[in-house]
Structure formats: structure tokens, C-alpha cells
PDB file of C-alpha atoms and ligand atoms in Angstrom:
ATOM      1  CA  MET C   1       0.000   0.000   0.000  1.00 96.00           C
ATOM      2  CA  ARG C   2       1.202   3.481  -0.846  1.00 97.00           C
ATOM      3  CA  THR C   3       0.537   6.506   1.323  1.00 97.00           C
ATOM      4  CA  THR C   4       1.803  10.086   1.542  1.00 97.00           C
ATOM      5  CA  ILE C   5       3.489  11.480   4.642  1.00 97.00           C
ATOM      6  CA  ASN C   6       5.110  14.927   4.715  1.00 94.00           C
ATOM      7  CA  ASP C   7       4.787  15.007   0.894  1.00 94.00           C
ATOM      8  CA  LEU C   8       6.823  11.798   0.663  1.00 97.00           C
ATOM      9  CA  ALA C   9       5.781   8.561  -1.027  1.00 97.00           C
ATOM     10  CA  VAL C  10       5.725   5.884   1.703  1.00 98.00           C
ATOM     11  CA  PHE C  11       5.145   2.176   1.028  1.00 98.00           C
ATOM     12  CA  LEU C  12       3.655  -0.181   3.603  1.00 98.00           C
ATOM     13  CA  SER C  13       3.729  -3.944   3.403  1.00 98.00           C
ATOM     14  CA  GLY C  14       2.691  -6.649   5.879  1.00 97.00           C
ATOM     15  CA  ASN C  15       0.573  -6.619   9.000  1.00 96.00           C
ATOM     16  CA  LYS C  16       0.571  -3.286  10.855  1.00 96.00           C
ATOM     17  CA  ALA C  17       0.347  -5.167  14.157  1.00 96.00           C
ATOM     18  CA  SER C  18       3.687  -6.911  13.495  1.00 97.00           C
ATOM     19  CA  LYS C  19       7.064  -5.567  14.532  1.00 97.00           C
ATOM     20  CA  PRO C  20       8.079  -2.738  12.135  1.00 98.00           C
ATOM     21  CA  ILE C  21      11.195  -2.564   9.966  1.00 98.00           C
ATOM     22  CA  LEU C  22      11.917   0.836   8.429  1.00 98.00           C
ATOM     23  CA  PHE C  23      14.067   0.736   5.279  1.00 98.00           C
ATOM     24  CA  VAL C  24      16.093   3.769   4.139  1.00 98.00           C
ATOM     25  CA  HIS C  25      17.571   3.536   0.646  1.00 98.00           C
ATOM     26  CA  GLY C  26      20.873   4.716  -0.836  1.00 98.00           C
ATOM     27  CA  PHE C  27      21.816   7.328  -3.434  1.00 98.00           C
ATOM     28  CA  PRO C  28      20.721   7.682  -6.233  1.00 98.00           C
ATOM     29  CA  PHE C  29      18.103   4.971  -5.817  1.00 98.00           C
ATOM     30  CA  ASP C  30      14.541   4.781  -4.488  1.00 98.00           C
ATOM     31  CA  HIS C  31      12.499   2.548  -2.167  1.00 98.00           C
ATOM     32  CA  THR C  32      12.494  -0.304  -4.721  1.00 98.00           C
ATOM     33  CA  MET C  33      16.105  -1.143  -3.893  1.00 98.00           C
ATOM     34  CA  TRP C  34      14.650  -2.935  -0.824  1.00 98.00           C
ATOM     35  CA  GLN C  35      12.121  -4.987  -2.823  1.00 98.00           C
ATOM     36  CA  ALA C  36      13.705  -8.368  -2.065  1.00 98.00           C
ATOM     37  CA  GLN C  37      13.816  -7.560   1.665  1.00 98.00           C
ATOM     38  CA  VAL C  38      10.232  -6.246   1.731  1.00 98.00           C
ATOM     39  CA  ASP C  39       9.042  -9.386  -0.114  1.00 98.00           C
ATOM     40  CA  GLU C  40      10.775 -11.606   2.440  1.00 98.00           C
ATOM     41  CA  PHE C  41      10.067  -9.781   5.684  1.00 98.00           C
ATOM     42  CA  SER C  42       6.520  -8.532   5.067  1.00 98.00           C
ATOM     43  CA  ARG C  43       5.446 -12.152   5.688  1.00 97.00           C
ATOM     44  CA  ASP C  44       6.033 -11.643   9.412  1.00 95.00           C
ATOM     45  CA  TYR C  45       7.067  -8.009   9.917  1.00 97.00           C
ATOM     46  CA  PHE C  46       5.481  -4.671   9.071  1.00 98.00           C
ATOM     47  CA  CYS C  47       7.787  -3.239   6.382  1.00 98.00           C
ATOM     48  CA  ILE C  48       7.969   0.473   5.669  1.00 98.00           C
ATOM     49  CA  SER C  49      10.046   1.901   2.835  1.00 98.00           C
ATOM     50  CA  TYR C  50       9.927   5.365   1.306  1.00 98.00           C
ATOM     51  CA  ASP C  51      11.499   7.570  -1.314  1.00 98.00           C
ATOM     52  CA  ILE C  52      13.925   9.991   0.281  1.00 98.00           C
ATOM     53  CA  ARG C  53      12.982  13.583  -0.564  1.00 97.00           C
ATOM     54  CA  GLY C  54      14.357  14.489  -3.985  1.00 97.00           C
ATOM     55  CA  LEU C  55      14.844  10.883  -5.151  1.00 98.00           C
ATOM     56  CA  GLY C  56      12.126   8.763  -6.724  1.00 94.00           C
ATOM     57  CA  GLU C  57       9.152   9.755  -8.822  1.00 87.00           C
ATOM     58  CA  LEU C  58       7.939  12.889  -6.985  1.00 89.00           C
ATOM     59  CA  PRO C  59       9.147  16.403  -7.857  1.00 86.00           C
ATOM     60  CA  ALA C  60      12.115  17.418  -5.717  1.00 93.00           C
ATOM     61  CA  GLY C  61      10.917  20.858  -4.609  1.00 93.00           C
ATOM     62  CA  ASP C  62      13.712  23.359  -4.049  1.00 95.00           C
ATOM     63  CA  GLY C  63      16.477  20.766  -3.507  1.00 96.00           C
ATOM     64  CA  GLN C  64      17.625  22.502  -0.332  1.00 97.00           C
ATOM     65  CA  PHE C  65      18.237  19.312   1.615  1.00 98.00           C
ATOM     66  CA  THR C  66      20.431  18.550   4.611  1.00 98.00           C
ATOM     67  CA  MET C  67      21.063  15.337   6.525  1.00 98.00           C
ATOM     68  CA  GLU C  68      19.055  17.003   9.299  1.00 98.00           C
ATOM     69  CA  SER C  69      16.026  17.484   7.060  1.00 98.00           C
ATOM     70  CA  PHE C  70      16.311  13.851   5.919  1.00 98.00           C
ATOM     71  CA  VAL C  71      16.211  12.755   9.577  1.00 98.00           C
ATOM     72  CA  ASP C  72      13.239  15.095  10.167  1.00 98.00           C
ATOM     73  CA  ASP C  73      11.420  13.229   7.367  1.00 97.00           C
ATOM     74  CA  LEU C  74      12.282   9.858   8.905  1.00 98.00           C
ATOM     75  CA  GLU C  75      11.015  11.024  12.285  1.00 98.00           C
ATOM     76  CA  ALA C  76       7.792  12.335  10.708  1.00 98.00           C
ATOM     77  CA  ILE C  77       7.136   8.894   9.189  1.00 98.00           C
ATOM     78  CA  ILE C  78       7.692   7.174  12.555  1.00 98.00           C
ATOM     79  CA  LYS C  79       5.344   9.623  14.278  1.00 98.00           C
ATOM     80  CA  GLU C  80       2.630   9.589  11.632  1.00 98.00           C
ATOM     81  CA  LEU C  81       2.529   5.780  11.461  1.00 98.00           C
ATOM     82  CA  LYS C  82       2.933   5.528  15.263  1.00 98.00           C
ATOM     83  CA  LEU C  83       5.690   2.969  14.763  1.00 98.00           C
ATOM     84  CA  ASN C  84       6.657   1.240  17.960  1.00 96.00           C
ATOM     85  CA  ASN C  85      10.474   1.036  18.118  1.00 97.00           C
ATOM     86  CA  PRO C  86      11.085  -0.041  14.528  1.00 98.00           C
ATOM     87  CA  VAL C  87      14.198  -1.822  13.366  1.00 98.00           C
ATOM     88  CA  LEU C  88      16.090   0.828  11.396  1.00 98.00           C
ATOM     89  CA  CYS C  89      17.728  -0.480   8.228  1.00 98.00           C
ATOM     90  CA  GLY C  90      19.717   1.919   6.046  1.00 98.00           C
ATOM     91  CA  LEU C  91      22.133   1.525   3.161  1.00 98.00           C
ATOM     92  CA  SER C  92      24.887   3.998   2.328  1.00 98.00           C
ATOM     93  CA  MET C  93      23.193   7.444   2.235  1.00 98.00           C
ATOM     94  CA  GLY C  94      20.342   5.699   4.041  1.00 98.00           C
ATOM     95  CA  GLY C  95      23.029   4.646   6.512  1.00 98.00           C
ATOM     96  CA  TYR C  96      24.184   8.272   6.953  1.00 98.00           C
ATOM     97  CA  ILE C  97      20.572   9.175   7.713  1.00 98.00           C
ATOM     98  CA  SER C  98      20.292   6.203  10.083  1.00 98.00           C
ATOM     99  CA  LEU C  99      23.524   7.031  11.919  1.00 98.00           C
ATOM    100  CA  ARG C 100      22.439  10.635  12.431  1.00 98.00           C
ATOM    101  CA  ALA C 101      18.982   9.418  13.510  1.00 98.00           C
ATOM    102  CA  LEU C 102      20.673   7.144  16.078  1.00 98.00           C
ATOM    103  CA  GLU C 103      22.530  10.196  17.425  1.00 98.00           C
ATOM    104  CA  ARG C 104      19.346  12.223  17.639  1.00 97.00           C
ATOM    105  CA  ILE C 105      16.629   9.721  18.550  1.00 97.00           C
ATOM    106  CA  GLU C 106      18.140   6.317  19.323  1.00 96.00           C
ATOM    107  CA  ASN C 107      15.414   5.582  21.882  1.00 96.00           C
ATOM    108  CA  ARG C 108      12.922   5.429  19.001  1.00 97.00           C
ATOM    109  CA  PHE C 109      14.512   2.239  17.608  1.00 98.00           C
ATOM    110  CA  SER C 110      14.884  -1.351  18.785  1.00 98.00           C
ATOM    111  CA  MET C 111      17.751  -2.422  16.503  1.00 98.00           C
ATOM    112  CA  ALA C 112      19.838  -1.078  13.659  1.00 98.00           C
ATOM    113  CA  ILE C 113      21.025  -2.636  10.416  1.00 98.00           C
ATOM    114  CA  LEU C 114      23.710  -0.618   8.657  1.00 98.00           C
ATOM    115  CA  CYS C 115      24.550  -1.748   5.132  1.00 98.00           C
ATOM    116  CA  ASP C 116      27.476  -0.509   3.053  1.00 98.00           C
ATOM    117  CA  THR C 117      27.851   2.837   4.773  1.00 98.00           C
ATOM    118  CA  ARG C 118      30.320   4.825   6.853  1.00 98.00           C
ATOM    119  CA  SER C 119      30.237   7.161   9.856  1.00 98.00           C
ATOM    120  CA  GLU C 120      32.934   9.564   8.607  1.00 98.00           C
ATOM    121  CA  ALA C 121      31.906  12.773   6.884  1.00 98.00           C
ATOM    122  CA  ASP C 122      33.290  13.488   3.410  1.00 98.00           C
ATOM    123  CA  ASN C 123      36.938  14.551   3.327  1.00 97.00           C
ATOM    124  CA  ASN C 124      38.064  17.325   0.973  1.00 98.00           C
ATOM    125  CA  GLU C 125      38.615  14.917  -1.912  1.00 97.00           C
ATOM    126  CA  GLY C 126      35.113  13.529  -1.440  1.00 98.00           C
ATOM    127  CA  ARG C 127      33.644  17.037  -1.366  1.00 98.00           C
ATOM    128  CA  PHE C 128      35.404  18.009  -4.579  1.00 98.00           C
ATOM    129  CA  LYS C 129      34.036  14.850  -6.198  1.00 98.00           C
ATOM    130  CA  ARG C 130      30.465  15.738  -5.166  1.00 98.00           C
ATOM    131  CA  ALA C 131      30.961  19.273  -6.519  1.00 98.00           C
ATOM    132  CA  ALA C 132      32.268  17.830  -9.794  1.00 98.00           C
ATOM    133  CA  GLY C 133      29.177  15.601  -9.925  1.00 98.00           C
ATOM    134  CA  ILE C 134      26.886  18.619  -9.601  1.00 98.00           C
ATOM    135  CA  LYS C 135      28.837  20.452 -12.292  1.00 98.00           C
ATOM    136  CA  ARG C 136      28.576  17.408 -14.554  1.00 98.00           C
ATOM    137  CA  ILE C 137      24.802  17.131 -14.085  1.00 98.00           C
ATOM    138  CA  ASN C 138      24.440  20.842 -14.903  1.00 98.00           C
ATOM    139  CA  LYS C 139      26.549  20.460 -18.027  1.00 98.00           C
ATOM    140  CA  GLU C 140      25.531  17.051 -19.404  1.00 97.00           C
ATOM    141  CA  GLY C 141      22.216  16.268 -17.731  1.00 96.00           C
ATOM    142  CA  LEU C 142      21.564  13.452 -15.283  1.00 98.00           C
ATOM    143  CA  ALA C 143      21.865  10.304 -17.428  1.00 98.00           C
ATOM    144  CA  LEU C 144      25.663  10.079 -17.805  1.00 98.00           C
ATOM    145  CA  PHE C 145      26.319  10.894 -14.156  1.00 98.00           C
ATOM    146  CA  THR C 146      23.783   8.288 -13.066  1.00 98.00           C
ATOM    147  CA  LYS C 147      25.199   5.627 -15.376  1.00 98.00           C
ATOM    148  CA  ASP C 148      28.757   6.037 -14.097  1.00 98.00           C
ATOM    149  CA  PHE C 149      27.804   6.405 -10.441  1.00 98.00           C
ATOM    150  CA  ILE C 150      25.474   3.413 -10.343  1.00 98.00           C
ATOM    151  CA  THR C 151      27.764   1.151 -12.375  1.00 98.00           C
ATOM    152  CA  ASN C 152      30.517   1.801  -9.830  1.00 98.00           C
ATOM    153  CA  CYS C 153      28.144   0.763  -7.024  1.00 98.00           C
ATOM    154  CA  PHE C 154      27.837  -2.850  -8.203  1.00 98.00           C
ATOM    155  CA  GLY C 155      30.306  -5.718  -7.986  1.00 98.00           C
ATOM    156  CA  ASP C 156      31.718  -7.574 -10.992  1.00 97.00           C
ATOM    157  CA  VAL C 157      29.458 -10.629 -10.653  1.00 97.00           C
ATOM    158  CA  PHE C 158      26.270  -8.543 -10.781  1.00 98.00           C
ATOM    159  CA  LYS C 159      27.591  -6.485 -13.693  1.00 97.00           C
ATOM    160  CA  GLN C 160      28.475  -9.626 -15.649  1.00 97.00           C
ATOM    161  CA  MET C 161      25.446 -11.776 -14.819  1.00 97.00           C
ATOM    162  CA  ARG C 162      22.661  -9.217 -14.438  1.00 97.00           C
ATOM    163  CA  GLY C 163      23.438  -6.548 -16.991  1.00 97.00           C
ATOM    164  CA  ASP C 164      19.751  -6.103 -17.899  1.00 98.00           C
ATOM    165  CA  ASP C 165      18.779  -5.438 -14.278  1.00 98.00           C
ATOM    166  CA  LEU C 166      21.614  -2.939 -13.968  1.00 98.00           C
ATOM    167  CA  LYS C 167      20.392  -1.172 -17.102  1.00 98.00           C
ATOM    168  CA  LYS C 168      16.858  -0.920 -15.705  1.00 98.00           C
ATOM    169  CA  ILE C 169      18.101   0.497 -12.404  1.00 98.00           C
ATOM    170  CA  ILE C 170      20.170   3.122 -14.251  1.00 98.00           C
ATOM    171  CA  GLU C 171      17.242   4.030 -16.516  1.00 98.00           C
ATOM    172  CA  LYS C 172      14.933   4.483 -13.525  1.00 97.00           C
ATOM    173  CA  SER C 173      17.336   6.721 -11.611  1.00 98.00           C
ATOM    174  CA  SER C 174      18.008   8.768 -14.762  1.00 97.00           C
ATOM    175  CA  GLN C 175      14.331   9.841 -14.659  1.00 96.00           C
ATOM    176  CA  PHE C 176      14.684  11.463 -11.213  1.00 97.00           C
ATOM    177  CA  ASP C 177      14.451  15.226 -10.872  1.00 97.00           C
ATOM    178  CA  PRO C 178      18.066  16.514 -11.262  1.00 97.00           C
ATOM    179  CA  VAL C 179      17.323  19.138  -8.599  1.00 97.00           C
ATOM    180  CA  GLY C 180      16.714  16.334  -6.106  1.00 98.00           C
ATOM    181  CA  VAL C 181      19.845  14.417  -7.069  1.00 98.00           C
ATOM    182  CA  LYS C 182      21.974  17.557  -6.705  1.00 98.00           C
ATOM    183  CA  GLY C 183      20.266  18.364  -3.414  1.00 98.00           C
ATOM    184  CA  SER C 184      21.141  14.905  -2.105  1.00 98.00           C
ATOM    185  CA  LEU C 185      24.772  15.366  -3.154  1.00 98.00           C
ATOM    186  CA  LEU C 186      24.874  18.641  -1.209  1.00 98.00           C
ATOM    187  CA  ALA C 187      23.262  17.012   1.828  1.00 98.00           C
ATOM    188  CA  MET C 188      25.900  14.257   1.802  1.00 98.00           C
ATOM    189  CA  LEU C 189      28.714  16.754   1.202  1.00 98.00           C
ATOM    190  CA  SER C 190      27.663  18.826   4.219  1.00 98.00           C
ATOM    191  CA  ARG C 191      26.791  16.004   6.619  1.00 98.00           C
ATOM    192  CA  SER C 192      28.388  15.771  10.034  1.00 98.00           C
ATOM    193  CA  ASP C 193      30.716  12.993  11.193  1.00 98.00           C
ATOM    194  CA  THR C 194      28.944  10.486  13.420  1.00 98.00           C
ATOM    195  CA  THR C 195      32.029   8.435  14.376  1.00 98.00           C
ATOM    196  CA  VAL C 196      32.238   9.859  17.919  1.00 97.00           C
ATOM    197  CA  SER C 197      28.732   8.577  18.627  1.00 98.00           C
ATOM    198  CA  LEU C 198      29.302   4.975  17.546  1.00 98.00           C
ATOM    199  CA  GLY C 199      30.412   4.029  21.073  1.00 97.00           C
ATOM    200  CA  LYS C 200      27.140   5.386  22.440  1.00 97.00           C
ATOM    201  CA  ILE C 201      24.910   3.124  20.347  1.00 97.00           C
ATOM    202  CA  ASN C 202      23.130   0.847  22.786  1.00 95.00           C
ATOM    203  CA  ILE C 203      20.838  -1.167  20.554  1.00 97.00           C
ATOM    204  CA  PRO C 204      21.838  -4.401  18.791  1.00 98.00           C
ATOM    205  CA  THR C 205      23.391  -3.472  15.466  1.00 98.00           C
ATOM    206  CA  LEU C 206      24.073  -5.557  12.393  1.00 98.00           C
ATOM    207  CA  ILE C 207      26.681  -4.350   9.933  1.00 98.00           C
ATOM    208  CA  ILE C 208      26.566  -5.728   6.403  1.00 98.00           C
ATOM    209  CA  CYS C 209      29.225  -5.042   3.778  1.00 98.00           C
ATOM    210  CA  GLY C 210      29.906  -6.337   0.284  1.00 98.00           C
ATOM    211  CA  GLU C 211      33.333  -7.927  -0.136  1.00 98.00           C
ATOM    212  CA  GLN C 212      33.927  -5.821  -3.271  1.00 97.00           C
ATOM    213  CA  ASP C 213      32.278  -2.620  -2.048  1.00 98.00           C
ATOM    214  CA  ALA C 214      34.333   0.103  -3.757  1.00 96.00           C
ATOM    215  CA  LEU C 215      32.607   3.003  -1.940  1.00 97.00           C
ATOM    216  CA  THR C 216      32.504   1.778   1.657  1.00 98.00           C
ATOM    217  CA  PRO C 217      34.908  -1.199   1.715  1.00 98.00           C
ATOM    218  CA  PRO C 218      34.957  -3.883   4.440  1.00 98.00           C
ATOM    219  CA  SER C 219      38.023  -2.300   6.127  1.00 98.00           C
ATOM    220  CA  ILE C 220      35.983   0.864   6.847  1.00 97.00           C
ATOM    221  CA  MET C 221      32.932  -1.040   7.974  1.00 98.00           C
ATOM    222  CA  LYS C 222      34.994  -3.317  10.228  1.00 98.00           C
ATOM    223  CA  ASP C 223      36.326  -0.181  11.968  1.00 97.00           C
ATOM    224  CA  MET C 224      32.730   0.879  12.566  1.00 97.00           C
ATOM    225  CA  PHE C 225      31.877  -2.588  13.845  1.00 97.00           C
ATOM    226  CA  HIS C 226      34.725  -2.448  16.394  1.00 97.00           C
ATOM    227  CA  LYS C 227      33.470   0.913  17.705  1.00 98.00           C
ATOM    228  CA  ILE C 228      29.874  -0.241  18.338  1.00 98.00           C
ATOM    229  CA  ASN C 229      29.349  -2.220  21.551  1.00 94.00           C
ATOM    230  CA  ASN C 230      26.653  -4.687  20.617  1.00 88.00           C
ATOM    231  CA  ALA C 231      27.433  -5.158  16.920  1.00 97.00           C
ATOM    232  CA  GLU C 232      27.723  -8.046  14.509  1.00 97.00           C
ATOM    233  CA  PHE C 233      29.527  -7.951  11.171  1.00 98.00           C
ATOM    234  CA  VAL C 234      28.654  -9.884   8.017  1.00 98.00           C
ATOM    235  CA  GLU C 235      30.619  -9.712   4.777  1.00 98.00           C
ATOM    236  CA  ILE C 236      28.751 -10.657   1.605  1.00 98.00           C
ATOM    237  CA  PRO C 237      31.123 -12.496  -0.780  1.00 98.00           C
ATOM    238  CA  LYS C 238      31.471 -11.274  -4.369  1.00 97.00           C
ATOM    239  CA  ALA C 239      29.055  -8.376  -3.810  1.00 98.00           C
ATOM    240  CA  GLY C 240      29.745  -4.667  -4.282  1.00 98.00           C
ATOM    241  CA  HIS C 241      28.084  -1.697  -2.576  1.00 98.00           C
ATOM    242  CA  MET C 242      24.478  -2.773  -3.251  1.00 98.00           C
ATOM    243  CA  THR C 243      24.380  -5.988  -1.202  1.00 98.00           C
ATOM    244  CA  PRO C 244      20.548  -6.160  -0.755  1.00 98.00           C
ATOM    245  CA  ILE C 245      20.143  -6.201  -4.561  1.00 98.00           C
ATOM    246  CA  GLU C 246      23.261  -8.195  -5.406  1.00 98.00           C
ATOM    247  CA  ASN C 247      22.826 -11.072  -2.965  1.00 98.00           C
ATOM    248  CA  PRO C 248      19.322 -10.815  -1.447  1.00 98.00           C
ATOM    249  CA  LEU C 249      19.317 -14.415  -0.231  1.00 98.00           C
ATOM    250  CA  LEU C 250      22.383 -14.023   1.952  1.00 98.00           C
ATOM    251  CA  VAL C 251      21.441 -10.509   3.078  1.00 98.00           C
ATOM    252  CA  ASN C 252      17.946 -11.701   4.031  1.00 98.00           C
ATOM    253  CA  LYS C 253      19.346 -14.700   5.877  1.00 98.00           C
ATOM    254  CA  SER C 254      21.787 -12.473   7.783  1.00 98.00           C
ATOM    255  CA  ILE C 255      18.989 -10.095   8.742  1.00 98.00           C
ATOM    256  CA  ARG C 256      16.647 -12.910   9.764  1.00 98.00           C
ATOM    257  CA  ASP C 257      19.322 -14.608  11.883  1.00 98.00           C
ATOM    258  CA  PHE C 258      20.088 -11.255  13.537  1.00 98.00           C
ATOM    259  CA  LEU C 259      16.412 -10.547  14.282  1.00 97.00           C
ATOM    260  CA  THR C 260      15.907 -14.060  15.625  1.00 96.00           C
ATOM    261  CA  ARG C 261      19.037 -13.946  17.794  1.00 95.00           C
ATOM    262  CA  ASN C 262      17.748 -10.729  19.283  1.00 94.00           C
ATOM    263  CA  LYS C 263      14.291 -12.251  19.768  1.00 85.00           C
ATOM    264  CA  LEU C 264      12.420 -10.058  17.351  1.00 77.00           C
TER     265      LEU C 264
HETATM  266  C1  MLT E   1      24.920   5.671  -1.686  1.00 54.40           C
HETATM  267  O1  MLT E   1      24.891   4.509  -2.139  1.00 54.40           O
HETATM  268  O2  MLT E   1      24.013   6.103  -0.968  1.00 54.40           O
HETATM  269  C2  MLT E   1      26.080   6.551  -2.035  1.00 54.40           C
HETATM  270  O3  MLT E   1      27.088   5.807  -2.607  1.00 54.40           O
HETATM  271  C3  MLT E   1      26.598   7.291  -0.847  1.00 54.40           C
HETATM  272  C4  MLT E   1      27.719   8.213  -1.175  1.00 54.40           C
HETATM  273  O4  MLT E   1      27.893   8.615  -2.328  1.00 54.40           O
HETATM  274  O5  MLT E   1      28.446   8.584  -0.244  1.00 54.40           O
END
């Protein structure tokens, strides 16, 4: 079922009385990147996914986004749906939003799943790259930027075996409002560093990382894992940055084992 909260497209699946899992997607994707997880977990959990402001099918508005405004949106969804301590599951930019949400409102969540993400803010090199991306979109339009960015997100096996799926994902993201994509780049560029707060996370946390993740490699995610008290780490073999799409079976199994171990 689709609903609108705070002008955002929000997608609900499963029984509302079941324990909620709130999925936050990466950049430049939309809620459909969690399809395999929603299909699996809506059998016994209440799954909520949404399109982050500026990404997806809706117009982006003014594109003046910050990580803070993304967390405000997440909080609005939790409040509006009266979600009772959802499991928070974010990938990459969705992970940045999740990590900042854990700093601001950890008591709202029962567990966290952080996929292919990092707690560090962008360094100068990263900021220049984002700025170059914005310049490129202004000059060439969105399609070429999207093609290069998304291709780099996937591991070799997916690129070789599932070229048609990759093409469809790129085509979809190329239809987004460029204002929203640029706004998301600015929000990531200006986000704060959440590393100092990792030691304060008190809820069970699962960290998932693709073995071939070129953007947030296992070495970075293992550092995060060591800084969080009650964390578990799973590496997904032969997968890149988009583990939930690249190896949904293993990602789903890891999530289910984690939920079961923590009696949820
Ligand atoms: C994402 O998948 O959300 C992006 O790769 C994050 C980023 O560019 O830092």
C-alpha cells in the first residue's frame, strides 16, 4: 500500500500489528532497492520503505536538503505511522541518515542494520568529487552521471550476470528530478561525522558489507563494527556496494538470523 506522509511517497507492506522494519535507501536509488527484503520480511514483519525527498518519482521541490532534514522526514514517518520502536535499516546514504537518527533519537529504535555505509563525513577529496558531480549534471544532464555512479556501485558478478537489471536500475534513476539528485549530493557533502557517537549506540546493530564494495569497503565497515558495543559484522562475498540487490538471499538470511538472535 502506498501513502503520503510529509509530501513523501511511503510504502507499507505486511501486517501493521507486526514488529516494524523501516528501510532507508541509498543514493541515487529509491524505495524499490529494498524490494527483495520487503518481499521476504513482510510475511512476518510490518515493512515500511519510502522515497527519500528528492529521489524517486515525486518532484524534488527546491532541492535545499540537509542530513538534518532527511532525519526530520524519517522522524515524521515514525510519528505519523505511530511505529513502535522499529528496526532501522539503512544503506549507504540511508546509513548516513540512520547514523544521524541514532545520534538524535536512538530511543525510538529497537535495533539497527547498517549496510554498506560509513560514519565519517566526506573529506576534501570527497567534497570536490560531489561538486564535480553537480557540475557534470548541470553540463551534461543526469543520465551520464547516473550511469557512471550506479555502475561503480555494483560488484563484478552482478555487472556480468545481471546486466539487464543494472540497465533498468540506471534508466529508472536517470528519470529522477536533477534538482533532487543535486540536493542529495549537497546534503551528503555537508553532513556531520557520526564516528564519535558509535560508542554510544546501545541497541543491537548488524553491519553488512559487500566484499567488493568500492565506496565503503569492508576495512571501513569493520572499523565501525569495532566501535559499536553490541554489533555483529557480516561480509557478503562477491558483492559490491548494493548488497541487498546483489545477494538478497544471503542478506535476508543475515537479517533474519540477527532478528531471531535478538528475539524479534
Ligand atoms: C549511496 O549509495 O548512498 C552513495 O554511494 C553514498 C555516497 O555517495 O556517499
